[in-house]
């Protein structure tokens, strides 16, 4: 599944520096104006080109929406897959997984805000993005389940609900965080990680 997403994304046009700028501009416009209200003209103006020139790279606005979200989500998922399949302990895997999440949000703040905001089942490629999101969710649950089964985490944890709770805490950050915030992303990451570790800790383990 990850390979199929990667194949769709690669072609000569999409590997160009200009296309990267277009996708970054689209992410900002989608975040500020919302996907429905944003226009291709808005995006073209942001990168200093004519609206008609965008059609060399895309055929419709949905194409840009896909590219905005696919890039960071694919990268996050590949990183998480490597973490989940590593030989590290469940506790170390969870720490690295949480850091991957925060680092990705710092690097792709606008893009991931769009990912969280959009109802993917309404778009033509919703299945592909939804599948990628589901894989990310599955890998996180795998880490939690491994921790429970090895007695590193509390044995009464429901991995599905725990991952929902983690995403609820971390993803809501997109609603209030800005570069002008009193808190740095590193500070936020450390505080959130401490909270999650306390939530999963097996204090009965000897």
Short mmCIF file of C-alpha atoms in Angstrom, two decimals:
data_model
loop_
_atom_site.label_atom_id
_atom_site.label_comp_id
_atom_site.label_asym_id
_atom_site.label_seq_id
_atom_site.Cartn_x
_atom_site.Cartn_y
_atom_site.Cartn_z
CA UNK A 1 0.00 0.00 0.00
CA UNK A 2 2.81 2.42 0.86
CA UNK A 3 4.51 1.59 -2.43
CA UNK A 4 1.35 2.36 -4.39
CA UNK A 5 1.08 5.81 -2.83
CA UNK A 6 4.72 6.48 -3.62
CA UNK A 7 4.27 5.42 -7.26
CA UNK A 8 1.35 7.78 -7.75
CA UNK A 9 3.39 10.71 -6.46
CA UNK A 10 6.47 10.31 -8.62
CA UNK A 11 6.84 11.86 -12.02
CA UNK A 12 9.18 14.41 -13.59
CA UNK A 13 6.83 17.37 -13.12
CA UNK A 14 6.16 16.56 -9.47
CA UNK A 15 9.86 16.21 -8.67
CA UNK A 16 10.55 19.79 -9.80
CA UNK A 17 11.34 22.66 -7.43
CA UNK A 18 8.46 24.66 -8.88
CA UNK A 19 5.92 21.97 -8.07
CA UNK A 20 7.23 21.76 -4.51
CA UNK A 21 6.63 25.51 -4.15
CA UNK A 22 3.12 25.13 -5.56
CA UNK A 23 2.27 22.37 -3.06
CA UNK A 24 3.67 24.41 -0.15
CA UNK A 25 1.65 27.45 -1.26
CA UNK A 26 -1.49 25.31 -1.57
CA UNK A 27 -0.99 24.02 1.99
CA UNK A 28 -0.87 27.57 3.33
CA UNK A 29 -3.88 28.71 1.31
CA UNK A 30 -5.94 25.63 2.26
CA UNK A 31 -5.14 26.19 5.91
CA UNK A 32 -5.93 29.92 5.91
CA UNK A 33 -9.01 29.94 3.68
CA UNK A 34 -10.21 26.35 3.97
CA UNK A 35 -10.16 23.90 1.07
CA UNK A 36 -13.65 24.73 -0.18
CA UNK A 37 -13.06 28.48 -0.26
CA UNK A 38 -9.54 28.38 -1.67
CA UNK A 39 -9.17 28.75 -5.43
CA UNK A 40 -6.49 27.82 -7.91
CA UNK A 41 -6.13 31.53 -8.61
CA UNK A 42 -5.27 32.10 -4.92
CA UNK A 43 -2.55 29.47 -5.15
CA UNK A 44 -1.21 30.79 -8.45
CA UNK A 45 -0.98 34.30 -7.01
CA UNK A 46 0.88 32.96 -3.97
CA UNK A 47 3.64 31.49 -6.16
CA UNK A 48 3.61 34.35 -8.68
CA UNK A 49 2.30 32.53 -11.74
CA UNK A 50 -0.77 32.56 -13.95
CA UNK A 51 -3.67 30.29 -13.01
CA UNK A 52 -3.49 28.61 -16.42
CA UNK A 53 0.14 27.65 -15.81
CA UNK A 54 -0.95 25.46 -12.88
CA UNK A 55 -2.60 23.06 -15.32
CA UNK A 56 0.83 21.99 -16.53
CA UNK A 57 1.23 20.34 -13.12
CA UNK A 58 -2.34 19.43 -12.13
CA UNK A 59 -5.73 18.89 -13.70
CA UNK A 60 -7.92 20.00 -10.76
CA UNK A 61 -7.76 21.37 -7.23
CA UNK A 62 -8.21 17.89 -5.75
CA UNK A 63 -4.82 16.95 -7.18
CA UNK A 64 -3.16 19.59 -5.05
CA UNK A 65 -5.09 18.50 -1.98
CA UNK A 66 -3.75 14.99 -2.44
CA UNK A 67 -0.16 16.21 -2.85
CA UNK A 68 -0.38 18.51 0.17
CA UNK A 69 -1.34 15.65 2.46
CA UNK A 70 0.38 12.66 0.87
CA UNK A 71 3.92 13.93 1.28
CA UNK A 72 4.00 14.37 5.09
CA UNK A 73 1.65 11.49 5.85
CA UNK A 74 3.70 9.07 3.76
CA UNK A 75 6.91 10.23 5.46
CA UNK A 76 5.35 9.95 8.93
CA UNK A 77 4.07 6.46 8.19
CA UNK A 78 7.38 5.18 6.81
CA UNK A 79 9.18 6.52 9.88
CA UNK A 80 6.63 4.91 12.19
CA UNK A 81 6.87 1.59 10.34
CA UNK A 82 10.63 1.56 10.88
CA UNK A 83 10.11 2.34 14.57
CA UNK A 84 7.42 -0.31 15.08
CA UNK A 85 9.53 -2.99 13.36
CA UNK A 86 12.75 -2.14 15.20
CA UNK A 87 14.30 -4.17 18.02
CA UNK A 88 13.76 -1.40 20.57
CA UNK A 89 11.65 -1.97 23.68
CA UNK A 90 7.96 -0.97 23.54
CA UNK A 91 8.71 2.02 25.79
CA UNK A 92 11.49 3.22 23.48
CA UNK A 93 9.30 2.64 20.44
CA UNK A 94 6.51 4.71 21.95
CA UNK A 95 8.91 7.55 22.79
CA UNK A 96 10.27 7.54 19.24
CA UNK A 97 6.79 7.31 17.75
CA UNK A 98 5.61 10.33 19.74
CA UNK A 99 8.70 12.30 18.72
CA UNK A 100 8.11 11.37 15.08
CA UNK A 101 4.58 12.74 15.40
CA UNK A 102 5.69 16.05 16.94
CA UNK A 103 8.62 16.49 14.56
CA UNK A 104 6.34 15.90 11.60
CA UNK A 105 3.84 18.47 12.84
CA UNK A 106 6.62 21.00 13.27
CA UNK A 107 7.94 20.34 9.77
CA UNK A 108 4.55 20.13 8.03
CA UNK A 109 2.26 22.23 10.20
CA UNK A 110 -0.01 23.54 7.43
CA UNK A 111 -0.10 20.26 5.53
CA UNK A 112 -1.11 18.20 8.54
CA UNK A 113 -3.68 20.77 9.60
CA UNK A 114 -5.30 20.18 6.21
CA UNK A 115 -5.10 16.40 6.72
CA UNK A 116 -6.96 16.65 10.02
CA UNK A 117 -9.54 19.09 8.66
CA UNK A 118 -10.67 17.34 5.48
CA UNK A 119 -13.42 14.68 5.22
CA UNK A 120 -11.47 12.36 2.95
CA UNK A 121 -14.37 10.17 1.97
CA UNK A 122 -15.77 13.14 0.00
CA UNK A 123 -12.74 13.35 -2.30
CA UNK A 124 -11.85 11.27 -5.34
CA UNK A 125 -8.70 9.87 -3.73
CA UNK A 126 -10.14 9.61 -0.23
CA UNK A 127 -9.53 5.88 -0.10
CA UNK A 128 -5.78 6.23 -0.65
CA UNK A 129 -5.29 8.90 2.00
CA UNK A 130 -7.66 7.13 4.38
CA UNK A 131 -5.71 3.88 3.92
CA UNK A 132 -2.46 5.69 4.67
CA UNK A 133 -3.98 7.18 7.81
CA UNK A 134 -5.30 3.76 8.82
CA UNK A 135 -1.84 2.26 8.41
CA UNK A 136 -0.39 4.96 10.65
CA UNK A 137 -3.07 4.21 13.23
CA UNK A 138 -2.43 0.45 12.99
CA UNK A 139 1.30 0.87 13.58
CA UNK A 140 0.70 3.01 16.65
CA UNK A 141 -1.70 0.40 18.04
CA UNK A 142 0.87 -2.30 17.36
CA UNK A 143 3.35 -0.52 19.63
CA UNK A 144 0.79 -0.14 22.41
CA UNK A 145 -0.31 -3.77 22.10
CA UNK A 146 3.28 -4.99 22.24
CA UNK A 147 3.79 -2.97 25.42
CA UNK A 148 0.71 -4.52 27.01
CA UNK A 149 1.64 -8.07 25.98
CA UNK A 150 5.20 -7.72 27.30
CA UNK A 151 3.98 -6.24 30.59
CA UNK A 152 5.72 -2.93 29.89
CA UNK A 153 2.39 -1.10 29.77
CA UNK A 154 -0.74 -1.47 31.88
CA UNK A 155 -2.59 -4.70 31.13
CA UNK A 156 -6.00 -2.97 31.18
CA UNK A 157 -5.15 -0.68 28.26
CA UNK A 158 -7.28 -0.87 25.13
CA UNK A 159 -4.79 -0.10 22.32
CA UNK A 160 -7.49 1.37 20.07
CA UNK A 161 -8.77 3.78 22.72
CA UNK A 162 -5.26 4.67 23.84
CA UNK A 163 -4.26 5.63 20.32
CA UNK A 164 -7.46 7.68 19.96
CA UNK A 165 -6.48 9.51 23.15
CA UNK A 166 -2.92 10.13 21.93
CA UNK A 167 -4.10 11.48 18.58
CA UNK A 168 -6.70 13.60 20.32
CA UNK A 169 -4.03 15.27 22.43
CA UNK A 170 -1.40 15.68 19.74
CA UNK A 171 -3.59 16.52 16.76
CA UNK A 172 -5.58 19.18 18.59
CA UNK A 173 -2.31 21.09 18.83
CA UNK A 174 -2.95 22.20 15.27
CA UNK A 175 -5.87 24.29 16.57
CA UNK A 176 -3.81 26.46 18.90
CA UNK A 177 -0.10 26.14 18.14
CA UNK A 178 1.75 28.87 16.24
CA UNK A 179 5.40 29.82 15.86
CA UNK A 180 4.60 32.81 18.08
CA UNK A 181 3.39 30.53 20.88
CA UNK A 182 4.95 30.83 24.31
CA UNK A 183 5.89 27.15 24.04
CA UNK A 184 8.46 25.66 21.70
CA UNK A 185 7.62 22.45 19.86
CA UNK A 186 10.37 20.71 21.82
CA UNK A 187 8.78 21.76 25.14
CA UNK A 188 5.35 20.64 23.97
CA UNK A 189 6.71 17.31 22.82
CA UNK A 190 8.42 16.62 26.14
CA UNK A 191 5.34 17.53 28.19
CA UNK A 192 3.00 15.46 26.02
CA UNK A 193 5.38 12.49 26.04
CA UNK A 194 5.55 12.58 29.85
CA UNK A 195 1.76 12.61 30.01
CA UNK A 196 1.42 9.62 27.66
CA UNK A 197 4.14 7.62 29.41
CA UNK A 198 2.39 8.10 32.74
CA UNK A 199 -0.90 7.04 31.16
CA UNK A 200 0.48 3.73 29.87
CA UNK A 201 2.96 2.94 32.65
CA UNK A 202 2.65 -0.38 34.42
CA UNK A 203 3.42 0.62 38.01
CA UNK A 204 2.85 -2.98 39.18
CA UNK A 205 5.74 -4.28 37.13
CA UNK A 206 8.49 -5.63 39.29
#
